[in-house]
Amino acid sequence: MNSLQDLQQQPYKKKKPKQFNVYVMIFAFIVVAALLTYIIPGGAYDRVEQDGRSVILPETFHYIDGENVGLLGIFNSIHTGMVNGANIIFFVLIVGGAFGIFTATGALDAFIYMLSRKMANKEKLLIPVLMLFFAAAGALMGMSDETIVYVAILAPMAIALGFDALTGFAIVVLGAGVGFTAAVMNPFTVGVAQGISELPTFSGIGFRIIIFVVLYAAAVLYVMRHAGKVKKNPELGVYGKFGGKADTAALQSHKMTARHKLVLSAFLINYIVLIIGVLKYGWYITEIAGLFLLFGVLMGILGGISFSGIADNFILGAKDLLGGALIIGFAQAILVIFNTSGMMDTLLHYASDALGAIPGSLSAVGMLFLQMGINFFVPSGSGQAALTMPLMAPLSDMIGVTRQTAVLAYQFGDGISNTILPTGNIIALLAIAGIGYGKWVKWFLPFFLIQIGIAIIALIIAQLIQYGPF
């Protein structure tokens, strides 16, 4: 396992280019929000409780004397934002810690290597089967940064099978990417966004499963088309740093043990219990976090990890998501200023007036492109949800878009752009395979546009069927 960790971490640290510092960016937004309190007047809507959620009465808007935010208020808002977002912040950390224990058992690595070995002589099944695994991982556990180590394994394996490094890279990245976008039960994106929007956790899962199938099928066909061309004419291939040579010895060094099978069984049971709890008993963030923690400890025990090791790996898993969790608190600071000054309702009033005459389906599509733009500056999925959904959820009520559709627009905007925006982890992933960013964009752009087309159609359908429950 140590060799895998080295493979994952060493190149990543060495080759990761300088990027925007998201905390500096969000702090700048906080300062701008504070300055706007001196420009934009405060306002307020009357609200009523409806089906367990707070709903704005559109005709009740009136201006109020808002509170201007000074220098100390800027810094106070960060602490208040952390407190306000504590339930989501600790949910992300606890689930991340549970995944850290799961990863430390080595069961996930062993399963991928076993799958790769079994598929090595079945070229026609290799791409769809492996992509299905990575898509499921993206949809259920938000696999994203974790794909780094698997790129280093599957890129040379694809070359050994007569394809190219780009094929192996795309199996991992596009597979996990479309799963992350569909977000069937992704706790870090849909789970957080629905919680903020006061929607039942993981509600609307049926439509997301359909989206998952469509995106997965499109990704498989796209990758297989490229792989087929390379198979016929190797000169068309992109081999990155591997130069057409393949070393697949790592595939033979990880065996699936009885402990690994027990851990994977527990992981599967965890999601079965989660579905039952959410659908039958209405579990929310607290219960879901508790369930992941319980099964995280259980998977550690089944995996033969000591209690001290379980605790250590829980901390490591939580640490991996600490950056995203803190972004949630910083994003909440902006909302603190908006609410303290009364600007939130004023902005909702302006936005609803601007969008009121536009059909709901087009408004939902507009939300998609807005979320894609925001993802450039806030590449954390949970952080983006914390920043945008407090505004998008009530706005959707006012312009005739369901909150579930607004969440769908968010998950599309976040997920689709992750694999092309240079502010995300795509640069580090490309560095592992030695593939240039420009070459990747040229190859990936058609599929990027295909995904946007699928997203627009899905949003229009969602609006037509009043995708809900509300």
Protein backbone atom coordinates (compact mmCIF):
# COMPACT_ATOMS: atom_id res chain seq x y z
CA MET A 1 0.00 0.00 0.00
CA ASN A 2 2.93 2.30 0.74
CA SER A 3 4.12 2.02 -2.86
CA LEU A 4 0.69 3.03 -4.08
CA GLN A 5 0.67 6.02 -1.76
CA ASP A 6 4.09 7.03 -3.01
CA LEU A 7 2.90 6.69 -6.61
CA GLN A 8 -0.12 8.80 -5.81
CA GLN A 9 1.62 11.53 -3.85
CA GLN A 10 5.11 12.01 -5.28
CA PRO A 11 4.31 13.14 -8.85
CA TYR A 12 1.31 15.06 -7.65
CA LYS A 13 3.38 17.26 -5.35
CA LYS A 14 6.22 17.62 -7.80
CA LYS A 15 4.28 18.53 -10.91
CA LYS A 16 1.23 20.32 -9.58
CA PRO A 17 1.28 23.78 -11.15
CA LYS A 18 0.45 27.01 -9.41
CA GLN A 19 -3.27 27.62 -9.30
CA PHE A 20 -5.72 30.11 -7.91
CA ASN A 21 -5.83 29.96 -4.13
CA VAL A 22 -9.52 29.42 -3.51
CA TYR A 23 -9.37 30.89 0.00
CA VAL A 24 -7.90 34.13 -1.27
CA MET A 25 -10.59 34.20 -3.94
CA ILE A 26 -13.44 33.64 -1.49
CA PHE A 27 -12.01 36.15 0.98
CA ALA A 28 -12.02 38.67 -1.87
CA PHE A 29 -15.70 37.82 -2.41
CA ILE A 30 -16.33 38.40 1.31
CA VAL A 31 -14.70 41.84 1.09
CA VAL A 32 -16.73 42.69 -2.02
CA ALA A 33 -19.91 41.57 -0.25
CA ALA A 34 -19.06 43.85 2.68
CA LEU A 35 -18.47 46.80 0.33
CA LEU A 36 -21.81 46.15 -1.38
CA THR A 37 -23.60 46.67 1.92
CA TYR A 38 -22.84 50.38 1.45
CA ILE A 39 -24.29 50.36 -2.09
CA ILE A 40 -27.19 47.90 -2.27
CA PRO A 41 -30.15 48.68 -0.01
CA GLY A 42 -31.47 46.08 2.39
CA GLY A 43 -34.74 44.35 1.66
CA ALA A 44 -37.02 41.69 3.10
CA TYR A 45 -39.70 39.23 2.04
CA ASP A 46 -42.29 37.70 4.32
CA ARG A 47 -41.86 33.94 4.61
CA VAL A 48 -44.12 31.07 5.57
CA GLU A 49 -43.51 27.43 6.45
CA GLN A 50 -44.75 25.07 3.74
CA ASP A 51 -44.20 21.32 3.84
CA GLY A 52 -41.33 21.75 6.27
CA ARG A 53 -39.47 24.41 4.30
CA SER A 54 -39.33 28.19 4.35
CA VAL A 55 -41.05 29.72 1.30
CA ILE A 56 -40.96 33.37 0.19
CA LEU A 57 -44.18 35.27 -0.46
CA PRO A 58 -43.20 37.05 -3.73
CA GLU A 59 -45.55 40.05 -3.38
CA THR A 60 -44.31 41.05 0.07
CA PHE A 61 -40.91 42.54 -0.79
CA HIS A 62 -40.10 45.83 0.94
CA TYR A 63 -36.92 47.80 1.58
CA ILE A 64 -35.43 47.97 5.06
CA ASP A 65 -32.55 49.73 6.78
CA GLY A 66 -29.77 47.20 6.34
CA GLU A 67 -26.65 46.95 8.48
CA ASN A 68 -23.39 48.05 6.89
CA VAL A 69 -20.48 45.66 7.46
CA GLY A 70 -17.17 47.17 8.54
CA LEU A 71 -13.63 45.84 8.80
CA LEU A 72 -14.15 43.84 11.99
CA GLY A 73 -17.50 42.58 10.66
CA ILE A 74 -15.69 41.05 7.68
CA PHE A 75 -13.57 38.86 9.97
CA ASN A 76 -16.42 38.20 12.39
CA SER A 77 -18.48 36.86 9.51
CA ILE A 78 -15.96 34.06 8.90
CA HIS A 79 -16.36 32.68 12.40
CA THR A 80 -20.14 33.05 12.22
CA GLY A 81 -20.14 31.34 8.84
CA MET A 82 -18.14 28.42 10.25
CA VAL A 83 -20.67 28.08 13.07
CA ASN A 84 -23.65 28.32 10.72
CA GLY A 85 -22.18 25.71 8.38
CA ALA A 86 -20.99 23.39 11.16
CA ASN A 87 -23.51 20.64 10.41
CA ILE A 88 -22.39 20.40 6.78
CA ILE A 89 -18.70 20.90 7.59
CA PHE A 90 -18.63 18.05 10.10
CA PHE A 91 -20.74 15.85 7.82
CA VAL A 92 -18.11 16.21 5.09
CA LEU A 93 -15.26 15.53 7.54
CA ILE A 94 -16.91 12.46 9.08
CA VAL A 95 -17.82 10.89 5.72
CA GLY A 96 -14.33 11.71 4.42
CA GLY A 97 -12.82 10.05 7.47
CA ALA A 98 -14.92 6.93 6.89
CA PHE A 99 -13.72 6.77 3.30
CA GLY A 100 -10.16 7.19 4.59
CA ILE A 101 -10.55 4.02 6.66
CA PHE A 102 -12.09 2.19 3.70
CA THR A 103 -9.22 3.21 1.43
CA ALA A 104 -6.61 2.15 4.01
CA THR A 105 -7.92 -1.43 4.00
CA GLY A 106 -6.60 -1.77 0.44
CA ALA A 107 -9.88 -3.39 -0.65
CA LEU A 108 -10.59 -0.75 -3.27
CA ASP A 109 -7.12 -1.05 -4.82
CA ALA A 110 -7.27 -4.86 -4.77
CA PHE A 111 -10.67 -4.84 -6.46
CA ILE A 112 -9.50 -2.51 -9.24
CA TYR A 113 -6.35 -4.58 -9.86
CA MET A 114 -8.38 -7.79 -9.86
CA LEU A 115 -10.84 -6.28 -12.31
CA SER A 116 -7.99 -5.05 -14.51
CA ARG A 117 -6.31 -8.46 -14.58
CA LYS A 118 -9.55 -10.23 -15.48
CA MET A 119 -10.26 -7.71 -18.24
CA ALA A 120 -6.73 -7.71 -19.64
CA ASN A 121 -7.52 -10.37 -22.26
CA LYS A 122 -11.04 -9.18 -22.95
CA GLU A 123 -10.41 -5.96 -24.80
CA LYS A 124 -14.02 -5.38 -25.85
CA LEU A 125 -15.20 -5.60 -22.24
CA LEU A 126 -12.28 -3.72 -20.72
CA ILE A 127 -13.50 -0.20 -21.40
CA PRO A 128 -17.20 -0.54 -20.45
CA VAL A 129 -16.54 -2.67 -17.34
CA LEU A 130 -13.77 -0.52 -15.89
CA MET A 131 -15.61 2.69 -16.75
CA LEU A 132 -18.72 1.35 -15.02
CA PHE A 133 -16.72 0.79 -11.85
CA PHE A 134 -15.24 4.29 -11.87
CA ALA A 135 -18.61 5.82 -12.78
CA ALA A 136 -20.24 4.03 -9.85
CA ALA A 137 -17.46 5.24 -7.54
CA GLY A 138 -18.01 8.81 -8.72
CA ALA A 139 -21.78 8.55 -8.32
CA LEU A 140 -21.74 6.94 -4.87
CA MET A 141 -18.62 8.18 -3.11
CA GLY A 142 -17.62 11.24 -5.11
CA MET A 143 -14.37 9.74 -6.43
CA SER A 144 -12.30 12.57 -7.87
CA ASP A 145 -8.80 13.23 -6.53
CA GLU A 146 -8.46 9.51 -5.74
CA THR A 147 -8.28 8.76 -9.46
CA ILE A 148 -4.66 9.94 -9.58
CA VAL A 149 -3.16 6.59 -8.61
CA TYR A 150 -5.39 4.63 -11.01
CA VAL A 151 -4.37 6.81 -13.96
CA ALA A 152 -0.79 5.71 -13.31
CA ILE A 153 -1.87 2.06 -13.53
CA LEU A 154 -4.43 2.02 -16.34
CA ALA A 155 -2.58 4.29 -18.77
CA PRO A 156 0.32 1.82 -19.29
CA MET A 157 -2.09 -1.14 -19.17
CA ALA A 158 -4.06 0.35 -22.07
CA ILE A 159 -0.81 0.68 -24.06
CA ALA A 160 -0.01 -2.97 -23.38
CA LEU A 161 -3.37 -3.92 -24.87
CA GLY A 162 -2.69 -2.05 -28.10
CA PHE A 163 -4.42 1.21 -27.19
CA ASP A 164 -2.75 4.40 -25.92
CA ALA A 165 -2.22 6.27 -22.66
CA LEU A 166 -5.15 8.56 -23.46
CA THR A 167 -7.48 5.56 -23.53
CA GLY A 168 -6.39 4.44 -20.06
CA PHE A 169 -6.55 8.01 -18.80
CA ALA A 170 -10.07 8.49 -20.19
CA ILE A 171 -11.31 5.20 -18.70
CA VAL A 172 -10.54 6.58 -15.26
CA VAL A 173 -11.22 10.29 -15.65
CA LEU A 174 -14.31 10.18 -17.88
CA GLY A 175 -15.68 7.22 -15.94
CA ALA A 176 -15.39 8.91 -12.56
CA GLY A 177 -16.36 12.26 -14.13
CA VAL A 178 -19.73 11.19 -15.54
CA GLY A 179 -20.52 9.38 -12.29
CA PHE A 180 -19.65 12.49 -10.29
CA THR A 181 -21.86 14.55 -12.61
CA ALA A 182 -24.85 12.20 -12.33
CA ALA A 183 -24.25 12.14 -8.56
CA VAL A 184 -26.81 9.43 -7.88
CA MET A 185 -25.96 9.32 -4.16
CA ASN A 186 -22.87 11.52 -3.93
CA PRO A 187 -22.88 12.75 -0.31
CA PHE A 188 -20.52 15.65 -1.04
CA THR A 189 -22.52 17.28 -3.84
CA VAL A 190 -26.17 16.26 -4.08
CA GLY A 191 -26.28 15.37 -0.38
CA VAL A 192 -25.02 18.80 0.66
CA ALA A 193 -27.00 20.75 -1.96
CA GLN A 194 -30.28 19.01 -1.09
CA GLY A 195 -29.69 19.60 2.61
CA ILE A 196 -29.21 23.33 2.05
CA SER A 197 -32.27 23.43 -0.23
CA GLU A 198 -34.39 21.67 2.44
CA LEU A 199 -35.07 18.75 0.10
CA PRO A 200 -35.30 15.16 1.37
CA THR A 201 -31.84 13.61 1.23
CA PHE A 202 -31.17 11.81 -2.07
CA SER A 203 -34.72 12.47 -3.26
CA GLY A 204 -35.25 12.36 -7.03
CA ILE A 205 -32.86 9.42 -7.31
CA GLY A 206 -34.80 7.76 -10.15
CA PHE A 207 -34.20 10.60 -12.59
CA ARG A 208 -30.53 10.79 -11.60
CA ILE A 209 -30.14 7.07 -12.33
CA ILE A 210 -31.49 7.66 -15.84
CA ILE A 211 -29.02 10.53 -16.27
CA PHE A 212 -26.24 8.24 -15.01
CA VAL A 213 -27.06 5.61 -17.63
CA VAL A 214 -27.16 8.18 -20.45
CA LEU A 215 -23.88 9.86 -19.47
CA TYR A 216 -22.14 6.53 -18.89
CA ALA A 217 -23.23 5.17 -22.27
CA ALA A 218 -22.10 8.36 -24.03
CA ALA A 219 -18.70 8.24 -22.29
CA VAL A 220 -18.14 4.56 -23.13
CA LEU A 221 -18.97 5.07 -26.81
CA TYR A 222 -16.70 8.13 -26.98
CA VAL A 223 -13.72 6.31 -25.44
CA MET A 224 -14.29 3.11 -27.44
CA ARG A 225 -14.41 5.11 -30.66
CA HIS A 226 -10.99 6.59 -29.89
CA ALA A 227 -9.58 3.23 -28.76
CA GLY A 228 -10.76 1.59 -31.97
CA LYS A 229 -8.99 4.20 -34.09
CA VAL A 230 -5.74 3.74 -32.17
CA LYS A 231 -5.99 -0.04 -32.43
CA LYS A 232 -6.19 0.22 -36.22
CA ASN A 233 -3.58 2.98 -36.51
CA PRO A 234 -1.22 3.29 -33.50
CA GLU A 235 0.21 6.52 -34.93
CA LEU A 236 -3.02 8.25 -33.96
CA GLY A 237 -2.41 7.45 -30.31
CA VAL A 238 -1.35 9.75 -27.46
CA TYR A 239 1.22 7.95 -25.32
CA GLY A 240 2.27 10.68 -22.90
CA LYS A 241 5.31 10.01 -20.78
CA PHE A 242 5.10 6.26 -21.44
CA GLY A 243 6.33 6.60 -25.02
CA GLY A 244 4.42 3.56 -26.23
CA LYS A 245 6.04 1.28 -23.64
CA ALA A 246 4.05 -0.40 -20.89
CA ASP A 247 4.98 -1.76 -17.48
CA THR A 248 2.05 -3.57 -15.91
CA ALA A 249 3.95 -5.39 -13.17
CA ALA A 250 1.92 -3.53 -10.52
CA LEU A 251 -1.17 -5.43 -11.63
CA GLN A 252 0.34 -8.66 -10.35
CA SER A 253 1.38 -7.32 -6.94
CA HIS A 254 -2.05 -6.85 -5.37
CA LYS A 255 -4.21 -9.88 -4.67
CA MET A 256 -7.84 -9.93 -3.55
CA THR A 257 -7.93 -11.51 -0.06
CA ALA A 258 -10.80 -12.75 2.08
CA ARG A 259 -10.49 -9.60 4.19
CA HIS A 260 -10.84 -7.43 1.10
CA LYS A 261 -14.03 -9.28 0.17
CA LEU A 262 -15.46 -8.75 3.66
CA VAL A 263 -14.64 -5.03 3.50
CA LEU A 264 -16.25 -4.64 0.08
CA SER A 265 -19.32 -6.52 1.32
CA ALA A 266 -19.60 -4.14 4.27
CA PHE A 267 -19.22 -1.18 1.92
CA LEU A 268 -22.10 -2.47 -0.20
CA ILE A 269 -24.28 -3.17 2.86
CA ASN A 270 -23.61 0.39 4.04
CA TYR A 271 -25.26 1.77 0.91
CA ILE A 272 -28.18 -0.67 1.14
CA VAL A 273 -28.84 0.45 4.72
CA LEU A 274 -28.41 4.08 3.63
CA ILE A 275 -31.06 3.74 0.91
CA ILE A 276 -33.50 2.08 3.31
CA GLY A 277 -32.87 4.68 5.99
CA VAL A 278 -33.29 7.63 3.65
CA LEU A 279 -36.36 6.34 1.82
CA LYS A 280 -38.20 4.67 4.70
CA TYR A 281 -37.14 6.59 7.79
CA GLY A 282 -36.28 9.99 6.35
CA TRP A 283 -32.68 10.01 7.52
CA TYR A 284 -30.86 13.30 7.22
CA ILE A 285 -27.25 14.49 7.52
CA THR A 286 -26.78 13.41 11.14
CA GLU A 287 -27.97 9.85 10.58
CA ILE A 288 -26.05 9.49 7.32
CA ALA A 289 -22.82 10.72 8.93
CA GLY A 290 -23.36 8.32 11.84
CA LEU A 291 -23.95 5.41 9.46
CA PHE A 292 -20.77 6.12 7.47
CA LEU A 293 -18.77 6.39 10.69
CA LEU A 294 -20.18 3.11 12.01
CA PHE A 295 -19.41 1.22 8.81
CA GLY A 296 -16.05 2.96 8.50
CA VAL A 297 -15.00 1.50 11.86
CA LEU A 298 -16.50 -1.88 10.90
CA MET A 299 -14.61 -1.92 7.58
CA GLY A 300 -11.41 -1.09 9.43
CA ILE A 301 -11.91 -4.01 11.80
CA LEU A 302 -12.77 -6.39 8.95
CA GLY A 303 -9.72 -5.13 7.07
CA GLY A 304 -7.42 -6.05 9.95
CA ILE A 305 -6.55 -2.49 10.92
CA SER A 306 -5.85 -1.82 14.60
CA PHE A 307 -8.02 0.61 16.53
CA SER A 308 -5.18 3.12 16.53
CA GLY A 309 -4.81 2.62 12.78
CA ILE A 310 -8.54 3.15 12.29
CA ALA A 311 -8.31 6.44 14.19
CA ASP A 312 -5.20 7.53 12.28
CA ASN A 313 -6.76 6.76 8.89
CA PHE A 314 -9.99 8.46 9.87
CA ILE A 315 -7.96 11.61 10.55
CA LEU A 316 -6.10 11.23 7.23
CA GLY A 317 -9.37 10.82 5.34
CA ALA A 318 -10.88 13.84 7.06
CA LYS A 319 -7.72 15.83 6.37
CA ASP A 320 -8.04 15.15 2.65
CA LEU A 321 -11.42 16.93 2.73
CA LEU A 322 -10.51 19.62 5.24
CA GLY A 323 -9.87 22.15 2.48
CA GLY A 324 -13.31 21.63 0.99
CA ALA A 325 -14.94 21.69 4.43
CA LEU A 326 -13.34 25.02 5.30
CA ILE A 327 -14.49 26.46 1.98
CA ILE A 328 -18.03 25.73 3.13
CA GLY A 329 -17.48 27.95 6.18
CA PHE A 330 -15.92 30.74 4.10
CA ALA A 331 -18.82 30.56 1.66
CA GLN A 332 -21.24 30.80 4.56
CA ALA A 333 -19.46 34.02 5.62
CA ILE A 334 -20.66 35.68 2.41
CA LEU A 335 -24.21 34.61 3.23
CA VAL A 336 -23.83 35.98 6.75
CA ILE A 337 -23.05 39.40 5.28
CA PHE A 338 -25.89 39.13 2.77
CA ASN A 339 -28.38 38.27 5.51
CA THR A 340 -27.05 40.74 8.09
CA SER A 341 -27.34 43.63 5.64
CA GLY A 342 -30.63 42.49 4.11
CA MET A 343 -28.95 42.22 0.69
CA MET A 344 -29.99 38.59 0.23
CA ASP A 345 -33.65 39.43 -0.29
CA THR A 346 -32.81 42.49 -2.38
CA LEU A 347 -30.68 40.35 -4.71
CA LEU A 348 -33.48 37.78 -4.90
CA HIS A 349 -35.89 40.58 -5.78
CA TYR A 350 -33.65 41.88 -8.58
CA ALA A 351 -32.95 38.37 -9.91
CA SER A 352 -36.59 37.32 -9.90
CA ASP A 353 -37.57 40.48 -11.78
CA ALA A 354 -34.89 39.79 -14.38
CA LEU A 355 -35.77 36.13 -14.81
CA GLY A 356 -39.52 36.31 -14.23
CA ALA A 357 -40.42 36.69 -17.91
CA ILE A 358 -38.17 33.83 -19.02
CA PRO A 359 -39.60 30.28 -19.22
CA GLY A 360 -38.55 28.13 -16.27
CA SER A 361 -36.64 25.66 -18.45
CA LEU A 362 -34.45 28.45 -19.83
CA SER A 363 -33.90 29.79 -16.32
CA ALA A 364 -32.71 26.34 -15.25
CA VAL A 365 -30.30 26.25 -18.20
CA GLY A 366 -29.04 29.68 -17.14
CA MET A 367 -28.38 28.28 -13.66
CA LEU A 368 -26.31 25.52 -15.29
CA PHE A 369 -23.96 27.96 -17.01
CA LEU A 370 -23.77 30.16 -13.92
CA GLN A 371 -22.69 27.17 -11.83
CA MET A 372 -20.06 26.25 -14.44
CA GLY A 373 -18.63 29.74 -14.21
CA ILE A 374 -18.58 29.65 -10.41
CA ASN A 375 -16.80 26.28 -10.51
CA PHE A 376 -13.81 28.00 -12.11
CA PHE A 377 -13.31 30.00 -8.90
CA VAL A 378 -14.66 27.47 -6.37
CA PRO A 379 -13.60 23.99 -7.56
CA SER A 380 -14.85 22.31 -4.37
CA GLY A 381 -18.24 20.68 -5.03
CA SER A 382 -19.49 20.96 -1.44
CA GLY A 383 -18.09 24.49 -1.16
CA GLN A 384 -19.88 25.53 -4.34
CA ALA A 385 -23.13 24.06 -3.02
CA ALA A 386 -22.74 26.01 0.23
CA LEU A 387 -22.06 29.21 -1.71
CA THR A 388 -24.79 29.03 -4.34
CA MET A 389 -27.73 26.95 -3.13
CA PRO A 390 -28.86 29.34 -0.36
CA LEU A 391 -29.55 31.83 -3.16
CA MET A 392 -30.61 29.41 -5.91
CA ALA A 393 -33.16 27.49 -3.82
CA PRO A 394 -35.41 30.44 -2.92
CA LEU A 395 -34.84 32.01 -6.34
CA SER A 396 -36.08 28.84 -8.00
CA ASP A 397 -39.30 29.08 -5.96
CA MET A 398 -39.88 32.60 -7.22
CA ILE A 399 -39.26 31.95 -10.92
CA GLY A 400 -41.18 28.70 -11.20
CA VAL A 401 -38.25 26.27 -11.20
CA THR A 402 -38.40 23.38 -8.73
CA ARG A 403 -35.68 23.26 -6.09
CA GLN A 404 -34.77 19.76 -7.25
CA THR A 405 -34.16 21.15 -10.74
CA ALA A 406 -31.97 23.90 -9.26
CA VAL A 407 -29.91 21.21 -7.50
CA LEU A 408 -29.69 19.33 -10.81
CA ALA A 409 -28.38 22.47 -12.54
CA TYR A 410 -25.78 22.81 -9.77
CA GLN A 411 -24.56 19.20 -10.02
CA PHE A 412 -24.31 19.45 -13.82
CA GLY A 413 -22.46 22.76 -13.71
CA ASP A 414 -20.02 21.45 -11.12
CA GLY A 415 -19.47 17.97 -12.53
CA ILE A 416 -19.25 18.68 -16.26
CA SER A 417 -16.69 21.45 -15.90
CA ASN A 418 -14.43 19.54 -13.47
CA THR A 419 -12.68 17.65 -16.27
CA ILE A 420 -11.79 20.72 -18.33
CA LEU A 421 -11.27 23.70 -16.02
CA PRO A 422 -7.58 24.19 -15.19
CA THR A 423 -8.40 25.30 -11.64
CA GLY A 424 -9.51 21.76 -10.73
CA ASN A 425 -7.45 18.58 -10.39
CA ILE A 426 -7.32 17.81 -14.12
CA ILE A 427 -3.87 19.41 -14.47
CA ALA A 428 -2.41 17.10 -11.82
CA LEU A 429 -4.06 14.07 -13.43
CA LEU A 430 -2.65 14.98 -16.84
CA ALA A 431 0.80 15.41 -15.30
CA ILE A 432 0.69 11.83 -14.03
CA ALA A 433 0.10 10.54 -17.57
CA GLY A 434 2.37 13.11 -19.21
CA ILE A 435 -0.44 14.37 -21.46
CA GLY A 436 -0.48 18.08 -22.32
CA TYR A 437 -3.48 20.16 -21.24
CA GLY A 438 -3.95 21.56 -24.75
CA LYS A 439 -3.96 18.08 -26.26
CA TRP A 440 -6.51 16.95 -23.66
CA VAL A 441 -8.83 19.88 -24.32
CA LYS A 442 -8.71 19.24 -28.08
CA TRP A 443 -9.65 15.58 -27.57
CA PHE A 444 -12.17 16.13 -24.78
CA LEU A 445 -13.99 19.22 -26.10
CA PRO A 446 -16.52 17.33 -28.27
CA PHE A 447 -17.54 15.17 -25.31
CA PHE A 448 -17.68 18.26 -23.10
CA LEU A 449 -20.22 19.73 -25.53
CA ILE A 450 -22.10 16.42 -25.65
CA GLN A 451 -22.43 16.50 -21.86
CA ILE A 452 -23.73 20.08 -21.96
CA GLY A 453 -26.29 19.02 -24.55
CA ILE A 454 -27.43 16.11 -22.36
CA ALA A 455 -27.60 18.43 -19.35
CA ILE A 456 -29.73 21.00 -21.17
CA ILE A 457 -32.17 18.31 -22.34
CA ALA A 458 -32.33 16.83 -18.84
CA LEU A 459 -33.03 20.26 -17.30
CA ILE A 460 -35.80 20.98 -19.79
CA ILE A 461 -37.36 17.58 -19.06
CA ALA A 462 -36.96 18.16 -15.32
CA GLN A 463 -38.83 21.43 -15.60
CA LEU A 464 -41.58 19.91 -17.76
CA ILE A 465 -42.20 17.07 -15.30
CA GLN A 466 -41.79 19.39 -12.30
CA TYR A 467 -38.94 17.30 -10.96
CA GLY A 468 -39.40 17.28 -7.25
CA PRO A 469 -40.80 16.64 -4.69
CA PHE A 470 -40.66 20.42 -4.93
